[in-house]
Amino acid sequence: MDAGKGKFNIRGWVYRERKGKNNIFIILRDSTNIIQCVVKKEKVNKDVWEKAEKVTIESSLEISGNIKKDKRATGGYEIEVEELNIVNLAQPFPITKDYSPEFLLEKRHLWLRSRKLTAVMKVKETILDASREFFKMNGWHEVTPPIITSTACEGGSTLFQLKYFNDIAYLSQSAQLYLEALIFSLEKVWSLTPSFRAEKSKTSRHLAEYWHLEGEAAWLDFEGLLKFMEGLISHICQRVAEKNEKELKFLGRDIETLKKIKPPFPRITYDEALKILEKDGIKIKWGKDLRTIEEDTLMKHYEKPLIVTKYPKEVKAFYMKEDPNNPKVVLCCDIIAPEGYGEIIGSSERETDINKLIKRLKESGEDIKNYEWYLDLRRYGSVPHSGFGMGVERVVSWICKLDNIKDAIPFPRTMLRKYP
Ligand code: NSS
């Protein structure tokens, strides 16, 4: 919809309608915006008036008429209708009064038309565009790793298993191990893939299927990794602030807070996090992972994303590099979003010592045979390298200020839902 002055043709769907004796108001929605159309009984022929009288919510229409500025109209313009064609007369639309989350999820295929979800999807597109742009600007190559995998990357407990001919296979939890193989030819690689986690937890932050933006680079050390991730998150926020003013306003996200998301981000170690938590009255035994409640408590102290480094080895994945200065911790980093949106990135420098990798895999109960191909990467020209994974819907939730991660994806999959 590109509103100017004069004659105007528009196609769209009825967002609202109000029928008076002499005037019928139709608010029409298309992918760009909504606009008020008025049908005046005295100005149109009988046929147009009768069609307008029939119009129902979500009917698809073609309208032509004269457009003019009108301060009172939603959107600031009004079309005075001359011609009206009903492409499809919608049956009574089921979403009327019941806006309960469960009902809206059941009718998701229709609720996608809401202004809220439309705004979220536009912001998500900018987030993806900005990410791609940032990787390209820095010379990273986009690659396409597999979705069907033979091994776990993030531990067996959340793996989805599937029948694979006469064998079994798994849906990918992360492209990481495959990206690691690709750095030996392309050096800096990234991918955007769905990741699958059979999460039993019913939280506002977990999906069973989410979009995973992952990067892996040869010669990238821990410090370089932290810098790159700060740069990426900041670039995303700046681009959204530039491009999605209208959507952010609709979603209630203040643009100024996004503009402030610039490096450097605050950095603390796991040990320092425990000290802050203790002052806040939460005592965590060293060696325990930080849960949602601890992350949220920490974030009361910060307005920018927080970088938490060097977690205990036991709570982190087998591939993370042991800190040369302290073998009890690994060179990993979680980035936690402000305002209680939780972890948006998990990352680390990778272990290059093949014996340490084998030991850690055995400790986590894995069959080494399945990881022989991965261990080959340490046998033939191994180099220091690092990588990360960003949960796209977590970032969307934070930037769009959503109450639940389910609204960050068109068709959310959770333990309790795979329909529609
Ligand atoms: O498990 S992660 O913390 N890390 C990895 O998978 C690494 N192998 C990534 C890598 O280094 N290439 O997941 C990464 C991010 C995490 O920080 C969350 O933001 C997001 O993926 N994540 C999720 N988002 C939505 N739903 C679920 N269930 C979920 N699990 C992780």
Tab-separated table of C-alpha atoms and ligand atoms in Angstrom:
chain	number	residue	atom	x	y	z
A	1	MET	CA	0.000	0.000	0.000
A	2	ASP	CA	1.595	3.217	-1.092
A	3	ALA	CA	-0.715	6.037	-0.188
A	4	GLY	CA	-0.521	9.181	-2.292
A	5	LYS	CA	-3.125	11.543	-3.623
A	6	GLY	CA	-5.792	10.792	-6.241
A	7	LYS	CA	-6.997	7.526	-7.780
A	8	PHE	CA	-6.042	4.434	-5.895
A	9	ASN	CA	-6.423	0.679	-6.358
A	10	ILE	CA	-5.903	-1.644	-3.467
A	11	ARG	CA	-6.277	-5.338	-2.669
A	12	GLY	CA	-6.435	-6.653	0.840
A	13	TRP	CA	-8.409	-8.147	3.692
A	14	VAL	CA	-11.066	-6.621	5.905
A	15	TYR	CA	-9.503	-5.817	9.259
A	16	ARG	CA	-12.497	-4.009	10.734
A	17	GLU	CA	-15.856	-2.863	9.386
A	18	ARG	CA	-18.547	-0.558	10.693
A	19	LYS	CA	-21.861	-0.297	8.906
A	20	GLY	CA	-23.938	2.856	9.240
A	21	LYS	CA	-27.082	3.915	7.486
A	22	ASN	CA	-25.385	6.194	4.990
A	23	ASN	CA	-21.719	5.263	5.318
A	24	ILE	CA	-19.883	1.955	5.580
A	25	PHE	CA	-16.337	2.061	6.919
A	26	ILE	CA	-13.983	-0.742	5.938
A	27	ILE	CA	-10.474	-0.889	7.318
A	28	LEU	CA	-8.451	-2.837	4.808
A	29	ARG	CA	-5.221	-4.611	5.640
A	30	ASP	CA	-2.397	-5.606	3.297
A	31	SER	CA	1.191	-6.654	3.926
A	32	THR	CA	2.308	-3.055	4.341
A	33	ASN	CA	-0.305	-1.397	6.544
A	34	ILE	CA	-3.989	-0.769	7.212
A	35	ILE	CA	-6.090	1.939	5.604
A	36	GLN	CA	-9.606	3.242	6.143
A	37	CYS	CA	-12.030	3.037	3.196
A	38	VAL	CA	-15.421	4.688	3.228
A	39	VAL	CA	-18.396	3.734	1.069
A	40	LYS	CA	-20.909	6.596	0.853
A	41	LYS	CA	-24.413	5.493	-0.053
A	42	GLU	CA	-25.202	8.640	-1.986
A	43	LYS	CA	-21.962	8.512	-4.002
A	44	VAL	CA	-21.802	4.867	-5.174
A	45	ASN	CA	-24.137	2.858	-7.364
A	46	LYS	CA	-26.549	0.396	-5.760
A	47	ASP	CA	-24.479	-2.628	-6.618
A	48	VAL	CA	-21.370	-1.318	-4.800
A	49	TRP	CA	-23.430	-0.369	-1.737
A	50	GLU	CA	-25.006	-3.834	-1.551
A	51	LYS	CA	-21.650	-5.536	-1.787
A	52	ALA	CA	-20.275	-3.281	0.953
A	53	GLU	CA	-23.229	-4.203	3.173
A	54	LYS	CA	-22.298	-7.884	2.842
A	55	VAL	CA	-18.606	-7.507	3.673
A	56	THR	CA	-17.370	-9.534	6.641
A	57	ILE	CA	-14.146	-9.538	8.677
A	58	GLU	CA	-11.249	-11.095	6.713
A	59	SER	CA	-13.077	-11.055	3.368
A	60	SER	CA	-10.632	-10.376	0.554
A	61	LEU	CA	-11.487	-7.307	-1.525
A	62	GLU	CA	-10.352	-5.234	-4.462
A	63	ILE	CA	-11.184	-1.588	-4.051
A	64	SER	CA	-10.630	1.490	-6.132
A	65	GLY	CA	-11.401	5.050	-5.252
A	66	ASN	CA	-10.003	8.435	-4.342
A	67	ILE	CA	-7.440	8.739	-1.619
A	68	LYS	CA	-7.017	11.740	0.615
A	69	LYS	CA	-5.278	12.674	3.830
A	70	ASP	CA	-7.535	12.346	6.862
A	71	LYS	CA	-6.127	12.963	10.316
A	72	ARG	CA	-8.997	11.096	12.002
A	73	ALA	CA	-8.504	7.901	10.003
A	74	THR	CA	-6.244	5.093	11.298
A	75	GLY	CA	-3.099	5.376	9.224
A	76	GLY	CA	-3.745	9.034	8.354
A	77	TYR	CA	-5.425	8.390	4.962
A	78	GLU	CA	-8.882	7.550	3.756
A	79	ILE	CA	-10.091	6.072	0.494
A	80	GLU	CA	-13.487	7.101	-0.766
A	81	VAL	CA	-14.644	3.944	-2.510
A	82	GLU	CA	-15.870	3.989	-6.114
A	83	GLU	CA	-15.573	0.310	-7.057
A	84	LEU	CA	-15.599	-2.702	-4.791
A	85	ASN	CA	-15.117	-6.337	-5.699
A	86	ILE	CA	-15.455	-9.159	-3.174
A	87	VAL	CA	-12.832	-11.772	-4.083
A	88	ASN	CA	-13.847	-14.064	-1.235
A	89	LEU	CA	-16.654	-13.425	1.216
A	90	ALA	CA	-15.236	-14.744	4.486
A	91	GLN	CA	-17.304	-16.952	6.734
A	92	PRO	CA	-17.651	-15.650	10.305
A	93	PHE	CA	-14.053	-15.298	11.489
A	94	PRO	CA	-13.409	-17.506	14.519
A	95	ILE	CA	-11.100	-15.085	16.318
A	96	THR	CA	-13.438	-12.534	17.841
A	97	LYS	CA	-13.624	-12.326	21.595
A	98	ASP	CA	-11.563	-15.253	22.836
A	99	TYR	CA	-7.957	-14.106	22.850
A	100	SER	CA	-6.681	-16.739	25.286
A	101	PRO	CA	-3.172	-17.951	24.393
A	102	GLU	CA	-4.302	-21.557	23.887
A	103	PHE	CA	-7.139	-20.584	21.538
A	104	LEU	CA	-4.846	-18.326	19.514
A	105	LEU	CA	-2.330	-21.182	19.197
A	106	GLU	CA	-5.074	-23.525	18.012
A	107	LYS	CA	-6.024	-20.940	15.371
A	108	ARG	CA	-2.422	-19.986	14.644
A	109	HIS	CA	-2.865	-20.268	10.860
A	110	LEU	CA	-5.392	-17.414	11.129
A	111	TRP	CA	-3.828	-15.494	14.017
A	112	LEU	CA	-0.710	-15.016	11.854
A	113	ARG	CA	-2.720	-12.225	10.219
A	114	SER	CA	-2.723	-10.206	13.440
A	115	ARG	CA	-0.848	-6.936	13.470
A	116	LYS	CA	1.288	-8.175	16.348
A	117	LEU	CA	2.586	-11.280	14.588
A	118	THR	CA	2.996	-9.365	11.332
A	119	ALA	CA	5.181	-6.831	13.151
A	120	VAL	CA	7.210	-9.600	14.823
A	121	MET	CA	7.833	-11.348	11.500
A	122	LYS	CA	9.052	-8.127	9.915
A	123	VAL	CA	11.481	-7.536	12.784
A	124	LYS	CA	12.655	-11.149	12.538
A	125	GLU	CA	13.385	-10.647	8.853
A	126	THR	CA	15.548	-7.626	9.674
A	127	ILE	CA	17.379	-9.653	12.338
A	128	LEU	CA	18.168	-12.352	9.771
A	129	ASP	CA	19.152	-9.826	7.087
A	130	ALA	CA	21.417	-7.990	9.524
A	131	SER	CA	23.086	-11.229	10.626
A	132	ARG	CA	23.793	-12.279	7.061
A	133	GLU	CA	25.096	-8.797	6.304
A	134	PHE	CA	27.430	-8.877	9.329
A	135	PHE	CA	28.890	-12.253	8.382
A	136	LYS	CA	29.399	-11.116	4.786
A	137	MET	CA	31.016	-7.827	5.842
A	138	ASN	CA	33.533	-9.848	7.838
A	139	GLY	CA	34.292	-12.392	5.115
A	140	TRP	CA	32.483	-15.434	6.566
A	141	HIS	CA	31.087	-18.050	4.157
A	142	GLU	CA	27.509	-19.305	4.374
A	143	VAL	CA	27.206	-23.109	4.324
A	144	THR	CA	24.447	-25.724	4.519
A	145	PRO	CA	25.049	-28.400	7.166
A	146	PRO	CA	22.847	-31.515	7.521
A	147	ILE	CA	19.686	-31.735	9.602
A	148	ILE	CA	19.733	-35.528	9.901
A	149	THR	CA	22.659	-36.481	12.108
A	150	SER	CA	24.276	-39.567	13.569
A	151	THR	CA	25.542	-38.044	16.831
A	152	ALA	CA	24.576	-35.693	19.634
A	153	CYS	CA	26.208	-32.280	19.896
A	154	GLU	CA	24.545	-30.997	23.046
A	155	GLY	CA	24.025	-34.254	24.959
A	156	GLY	CA	21.572	-37.108	24.556
A	157	SER	CA	18.739	-35.939	26.796
A	158	THR	CA	17.096	-33.601	24.290
A	159	LEU	CA	17.680	-35.594	21.083
A	160	PHE	CA	14.778	-36.352	18.765
A	161	GLN	CA	15.271	-39.813	17.359
A	162	LEU	CA	13.896	-40.882	14.004
A	163	LYS	CA	13.648	-44.064	12.008
A	164	TYR	CA	16.271	-43.919	9.286
A	165	PHE	CA	15.756	-46.794	6.800
A	166	ASN	CA	16.825	-49.805	8.872
A	167	ASP	CA	18.721	-47.686	11.329
A	168	ILE	CA	18.098	-44.747	13.652
A	169	ALA	CA	19.247	-41.146	13.295
A	170	TYR	CA	18.646	-37.860	15.083
A	171	LEU	CA	17.380	-34.409	14.230
A	172	SER	CA	20.189	-31.881	14.562
A	173	GLN	CA	20.576	-30.007	17.859
A	174	SER	CA	23.341	-27.857	16.431
A	175	ALA	CA	25.336	-27.618	13.210
A	176	GLN	CA	28.510	-27.020	15.152
A	177	LEU	CA	30.370	-30.290	14.635
A	178	TYR	CA	29.763	-30.065	10.877
A	179	LEU	CA	30.762	-26.407	10.783
A	180	GLU	CA	33.996	-27.425	12.504
A	181	ALA	CA	34.701	-29.768	9.580
A	182	LEU	CA	34.055	-26.953	7.093
A	183	ILE	CA	36.546	-24.477	8.596
A	184	PHE	CA	39.412	-26.543	7.176
A	185	SER	CA	38.482	-25.430	3.679
A	186	LEU	CA	36.580	-22.156	4.159
A	187	GLU	CA	38.107	-20.967	7.465
A	188	LYS	CA	35.156	-18.792	8.560
A	189	VAL	CA	31.729	-20.365	8.099
A	190	TRP	CA	28.196	-19.795	9.292
A	191	SER	CA	24.792	-21.347	8.843
A	192	LEU	CA	21.139	-20.748	9.621
A	193	THR	CA	19.294	-24.013	10.242
A	194	PRO	CA	16.457	-25.336	12.317
A	195	SER	CA	17.655	-27.017	15.516
A	196	PHE	CA	15.603	-29.518	17.416
A	197	ARG	CA	15.475	-30.065	21.159
A	198	ALA	CA	13.119	-32.470	22.855
A	199	GLU	CA	12.717	-30.046	25.759
A	200	LYS	CA	10.468	-31.414	28.465
A	201	SER	CA	10.339	-28.028	30.153
A	202	LYS	CA	7.297	-25.868	29.529
A	203	THR	CA	8.879	-22.438	29.727
A	204	SER	CA	8.433	-19.178	27.864
A	205	ARG	CA	11.961	-19.590	26.436
A	206	HIS	CA	12.038	-23.096	24.974
A	207	LEU	CA	10.867	-24.410	21.633
A	208	ALA	CA	11.243	-27.951	20.328
A	209	GLU	CA	12.163	-26.513	16.910
A	210	TYR	CA	14.014	-23.213	16.687
A	211	TRP	CA	16.202	-21.367	14.194
A	212	HIS	CA	19.851	-21.516	15.009
A	213	LEU	CA	22.394	-19.056	13.679
A	214	GLU	CA	25.830	-20.561	14.116
A	215	GLY	CA	29.355	-19.508	13.265
A	216	GLU	CA	32.693	-21.276	13.446
A	217	ALA	CA	36.109	-19.885	12.545
A	218	ALA	CA	39.654	-21.194	12.266
A	219	TRP	CA	42.368	-19.179	14.060
A	220	LEU	CA	39.713	-17.370	16.111
A	221	ASP	CA	40.723	-17.218	19.774
A	222	PHE	CA	38.469	-16.652	22.775
A	223	GLU	CA	38.942	-12.872	22.862
A	224	GLY	CA	38.308	-12.623	19.108
A	225	LEU	CA	35.140	-14.689	19.526
A	226	LEU	CA	33.757	-12.374	22.230
A	227	LYS	CA	34.452	-9.307	20.065
A	228	PHE	CA	32.745	-10.845	17.032
A	229	MET	CA	29.597	-11.766	18.985
A	230	GLU	CA	29.327	-8.297	20.540
A	231	GLY	CA	29.639	-6.831	17.059
A	232	LEU	CA	26.946	-9.125	15.662
A	233	ILE	CA	24.390	-8.405	18.405
A	234	SER	CA	25.027	-4.686	18.200
A	235	HIS	CA	24.710	-4.688	14.395
A	236	ILE	CA	21.380	-6.518	14.648
A	237	CYS	CA	20.009	-4.006	17.183
A	238	GLN	CA	21.145	-0.968	15.157
A	239	ARG	CA	19.590	-2.325	11.963
A	240	VAL	CA	16.268	-3.111	13.646
A	241	ALA	CA	16.216	0.372	15.194
A	242	GLU	CA	16.807	1.854	11.724
A	243	LYS	CA	14.383	-0.275	9.748
A	244	ASN	CA	11.518	-1.220	12.045
A	245	GLU	CA	10.485	1.935	13.846
A	246	LYS	CA	6.801	1.374	13.075
A	247	GLU	CA	6.819	-2.259	14.190
A	248	LEU	CA	8.782	-1.532	17.378
A	249	LYS	CA	6.334	1.194	18.308
A	250	PHE	CA	3.426	-1.184	17.801
A	251	LEU	CA	5.158	-3.832	19.932
A	252	GLY	CA	5.954	-1.356	22.715
A	253	ARG	CA	9.725	-1.591	22.386
A	254	ASP	CA	11.543	1.675	22.985
A	255	ILE	CA	13.965	2.328	20.105
A	256	GLU	CA	16.438	4.249	22.268
A	257	THR	CA	17.146	1.197	24.444
A	258	LEU	CA	17.997	-0.766	21.285
A	259	LYS	CA	20.280	1.959	19.963
A	260	LYS	CA	22.282	1.760	23.204
A	261	ILE	CA	23.178	-1.896	22.574
A	262	LYS	CA	26.752	-1.181	21.452
A	263	PRO	CA	30.085	-2.767	22.437
A	264	PRO	CA	31.668	-3.201	24.858
A	265	PHE	CA	29.218	-5.449	26.720
A	266	PRO	CA	29.795	-6.100	30.423
A	267	ARG	CA	31.874	-9.228	31.071
A	268	ILE	CA	31.997	-11.384	34.167
A	269	THR	CA	33.281	-14.864	34.898
A	270	TYR	CA	31.142	-17.627	36.355
A	271	ASP	CA	32.978	-17.127	39.676
A	272	GLU	CA	32.110	-13.426	39.666
A	273	ALA	CA	28.495	-14.285	38.822
A	274	LEU	CA	28.319	-16.476	41.948
A	275	LYS	CA	29.607	-13.568	44.069
A	276	ILE	CA	26.984	-11.174	42.663
A	277	LEU	CA	24.265	-13.760	43.251
A	278	GLU	CA	25.409	-14.340	46.817
A	279	LYS	CA	25.078	-10.594	47.530
A	280	ASP	CA	21.546	-10.869	46.138
A	281	GLY	CA	20.800	-13.657	48.587
A	282	ILE	CA	21.171	-16.617	46.190
A	283	LYS	CA	23.833	-19.116	47.181
A	284	ILE	CA	24.978	-21.436	44.389
A	285	LYS	CA	27.365	-24.299	45.005
A	286	TRP	CA	30.413	-23.961	42.731
A	287	GLY	CA	29.973	-26.410	39.865
A	288	LYS	CA	26.223	-25.972	39.413
A	289	ASP	CA	24.935	-24.454	36.184
A	290	LEU	CA	23.115	-21.115	36.258
A	291	ARG	CA	19.367	-21.576	35.910
A	292	THR	CA	16.748	-19.165	34.654
A	293	ILE	CA	16.194	-17.669	38.082
A	294	GLU	CA	19.922	-16.994	38.527
A	295	GLU	CA	20.254	-15.492	35.046
A	296	ASP	CA	17.279	-13.230	35.696
A	297	THR	CA	18.662	-12.113	39.057
A	298	LEU	CA	22.046	-11.295	37.493
A	299	MET	CA	20.387	-9.278	34.747
A	300	LYS	CA	18.819	-6.899	37.269
A	301	HIS	CA	22.289	-5.315	37.349
A	302	TYR	CA	22.750	-4.847	33.582
A	303	GLU	CA	21.098	-3.004	30.704
A	304	LYS	CA	23.216	-4.454	27.894
A	305	PRO	CA	23.638	-8.143	27.101
A	306	LEU	CA	25.934	-9.769	29.661
A	307	ILE	CA	28.896	-11.955	28.734
A	308	VAL	CA	29.443	-14.719	31.311
A	309	THR	CA	32.643	-16.715	30.785
A	310	LYS	CA	34.535	-19.712	32.142
A	311	TYR	CA	31.901	-22.068	33.518
A	312	PRO	CA	32.878	-25.268	35.341
A	313	LYS	CA	33.849	-28.027	32.920
A	314	GLU	CA	31.249	-30.497	34.266
A	315	VAL	CA	28.260	-28.369	33.269
A	316	LYS	CA	29.430	-27.670	29.731
A	317	ALA	CA	29.714	-29.669	26.506
A	318	PHE	CA	32.623	-31.997	25.699
A	319	TYR	CA	34.033	-29.838	22.886
A	320	MET	CA	34.809	-26.740	24.966
A	321	LYS	CA	38.480	-25.907	25.496
A	322	GLU	CA	39.921	-26.303	28.950
A	323	ASP	CA	41.272	-23.000	30.305
A	324	PRO	CA	45.103	-23.360	30.202
A	325	ASN	CA	45.261	-21.381	33.471
A	326	ASN	CA	42.603	-23.379	35.314
A	327	PRO	CA	41.705	-26.918	34.221
A	328	LYS	CA	38.460	-26.803	36.255
A	329	VAL	CA	36.833	-24.327	33.872
A	330	VAL	CA	36.387	-24.045	30.108
A	331	LEU	CA	36.843	-21.121	27.701
A	332	CYS	CA	33.147	-20.745	27.091
A	333	CYS	CA	30.796	-17.798	27.039
A	334	ASP	CA	27.059	-17.489	27.420
A	335	ILE	CA	25.505	-14.176	26.440
A	336	ILE	CA	22.433	-13.293	28.470
A	337	ALA	CA	19.896	-10.786	27.169
A	338	PRO	CA	18.608	-7.935	29.346
A	339	GLU	CA	15.091	-7.726	30.810
A	340	GLY	CA	14.770	-11.412	31.659
A	341	TYR	CA	14.998	-12.866	28.136
A	342	GLY	CA	17.681	-15.362	29.120
A	343	GLU	CA	20.572	-16.868	27.208
A	344	ILE	CA	20.717	-15.779	23.578
A	345	ILE	CA	24.127	-17.215	22.661
A	346	GLY	CA	26.184	-20.232	23.726
A	347	SER	CA	29.804	-20.292	22.565
A	348	SER	CA	33.360	-21.410	23.216
A	349	GLU	CA	36.856	-21.869	21.977
A	350	ARG	CA	37.092	-25.547	20.962
A	351	GLU	CA	39.254	-28.208	22.563
A	352	THR	CA	42.078	-29.207	20.210
A	353	ASP	CA	43.676	-31.884	22.433
A	354	ILE	CA	42.319	-35.176	21.074
A	355	ASN	CA	42.998	-37.078	24.305
A	356	LYS	CA	41.035	-34.595	26.363
A	357	LEU	CA	38.156	-34.807	23.873
A	358	ILE	CA	38.108	-38.620	24.074
A	359	LYS	CA	38.175	-38.508	27.867
A	360	ARG	CA	35.311	-36.003	28.035
A	361	LEU	CA	33.210	-37.949	25.514
A	362	LYS	CA	33.675	-41.146	27.532
A	363	GLU	CA	32.762	-39.328	30.743
A	364	SER	CA	29.519	-38.179	29.164
A	365	GLY	CA	28.708	-41.768	28.205
A	366	GLU	CA	29.179	-41.369	24.440
A	367	ASP	CA	30.369	-44.143	22.139
A	368	ILE	CA	33.704	-42.939	20.695
A	369	LYS	CA	33.051	-44.889	17.487
A	370	ASN	CA	30.322	-42.432	16.516
A	371	TYR	CA	32.703	-39.489	16.881
A	372	GLU	CA	35.639	-40.916	14.902
A	373	TRP	CA	34.961	-38.538	12.023
A	374	TYR	CA	34.984	-35.580	14.415
A	375	LEU	CA	38.196	-36.763	16.038
A	376	ASP	CA	39.772	-36.910	12.546
A	377	LEU	CA	39.462	-33.112	12.497
A	378	ARG	CA	42.013	-33.080	15.333
A	379	ARG	CA	44.264	-35.591	13.538
A	380	TYR	CA	44.695	-33.813	10.219
A	381	GLY	CA	45.823	-30.213	10.457
A	382	SER	CA	44.011	-29.197	13.647
A	383	VAL	CA	44.064	-25.452	14.403
A	384	PRO	CA	42.818	-23.266	17.238
A	385	HIS	CA	39.219	-22.341	16.541
A	386	SER	CA	36.059	-21.016	18.153
A	387	GLY	CA	32.367	-20.763	17.423
A	388	PHE	CA	28.941	-19.877	18.695
A	389	GLY	CA	25.221	-20.505	18.326
A	390	MET	CA	22.545	-17.834	18.628
A	391	GLY	CA	18.919	-18.737	19.264
A	392	VAL	CA	17.114	-16.573	16.711
A	393	GLU	CA	13.732	-16.696	18.484
A	394	ARG	CA	15.354	-15.760	21.795
A	395	VAL	CA	16.757	-12.642	20.139
A	396	VAL	CA	13.405	-11.910	18.474
A	397	SER	CA	11.635	-12.274	21.851
A	398	TRP	CA	14.006	-9.832	23.484
A	399	ILE	CA	14.026	-7.245	20.704
A	400	CYS	CA	10.221	-7.413	20.258
A	401	LYS	CA	9.621	-7.501	24.047
A	402	LEU	CA	7.466	-10.647	23.748
A	403	ASP	CA	5.951	-12.451	26.731
A	404	ASN	CA	6.526	-15.852	25.172
A	405	ILE	CA	9.024	-17.254	22.657
A	406	LYS	CA	6.132	-18.935	20.822
A	407	ASP	CA	5.244	-15.580	19.278
A	408	ALA	CA	8.719	-15.363	17.730
A	409	ILE	CA	8.011	-18.176	15.248
A	410	PRO	CA	4.997	-18.626	12.943
A	411	PHE	CA	4.169	-22.227	13.900
A	412	PRO	CA	5.648	-22.995	17.328
A	413	ARG	CA	6.496	-26.588	18.210
A	414	THR	CA	6.587	-27.544	21.869
A	415	MET	CA	6.116	-30.689	23.915
A	416	LEU	CA	2.379	-30.038	23.899
A	417	ARG	CA	1.867	-28.668	20.405
A	418	LYS	CA	2.571	-29.617	16.808
A	419	TYR	CA	-0.790	-28.458	15.345
A	420	PRO	CA	-1.394	-26.559	13.100
B	1	NSS	O1	22.950	-25.382	23.382
B	1	NSS	S1	23.481	-24.073	23.059
B	1	NSS	O2	23.712	-23.193	24.169
B	1	NSS	N1	24.832	-24.204	22.231
B	1	NSS	C1	24.970	-24.951	21.115
B	1	NSS	O3	24.099	-25.608	20.605
B	1	NSS	C2	26.334	-24.857	20.441
B	1	NSS	N2	26.635	-26.138	19.815
B	1	NSS	C3	26.274	-23.733	19.434
B	1	NSS	C4	27.595	-23.509	18.741
B	1	NSS	O4	28.564	-23.217	19.409
B	1	NSS	N3	27.621	-23.626	17.432
B	1	NSS	O5	22.413	-23.405	22.090
B	1	NSS	C5	22.718	-22.155	21.481
B	1	NSS	C6	21.586	-21.183	21.656
B	1	NSS	C7	21.228	-20.879	23.112
B	1	NSS	O6	22.071	-19.892	23.632
B	1	NSS	C8	19.799	-20.400	22.975
B	1	NSS	O7	19.795	-19.039	22.591
B	1	NSS	C9	19.278	-21.233	21.835
B	1	NSS	O8	20.393	-21.726	21.122
B	1	NSS	N4	18.464	-22.358	22.314
B	1	NSS	C10	17.124	-22.417	22.210
B	1	NSS	N5	16.234	-21.552	21.705
B	1	NSS	C11	14.925	-21.905	21.729
B	1	NSS	N6	14.481	-23.081	22.219
B	1	NSS	C12	15.331	-23.985	22.736
B	1	NSS	N7	14.885	-25.135	23.190
B	1	NSS	C13	16.732	-23.668	22.745
B	1	NSS	N8	17.853	-24.316	23.154
B	1	NSS	C14	18.880	-23.510	22.880
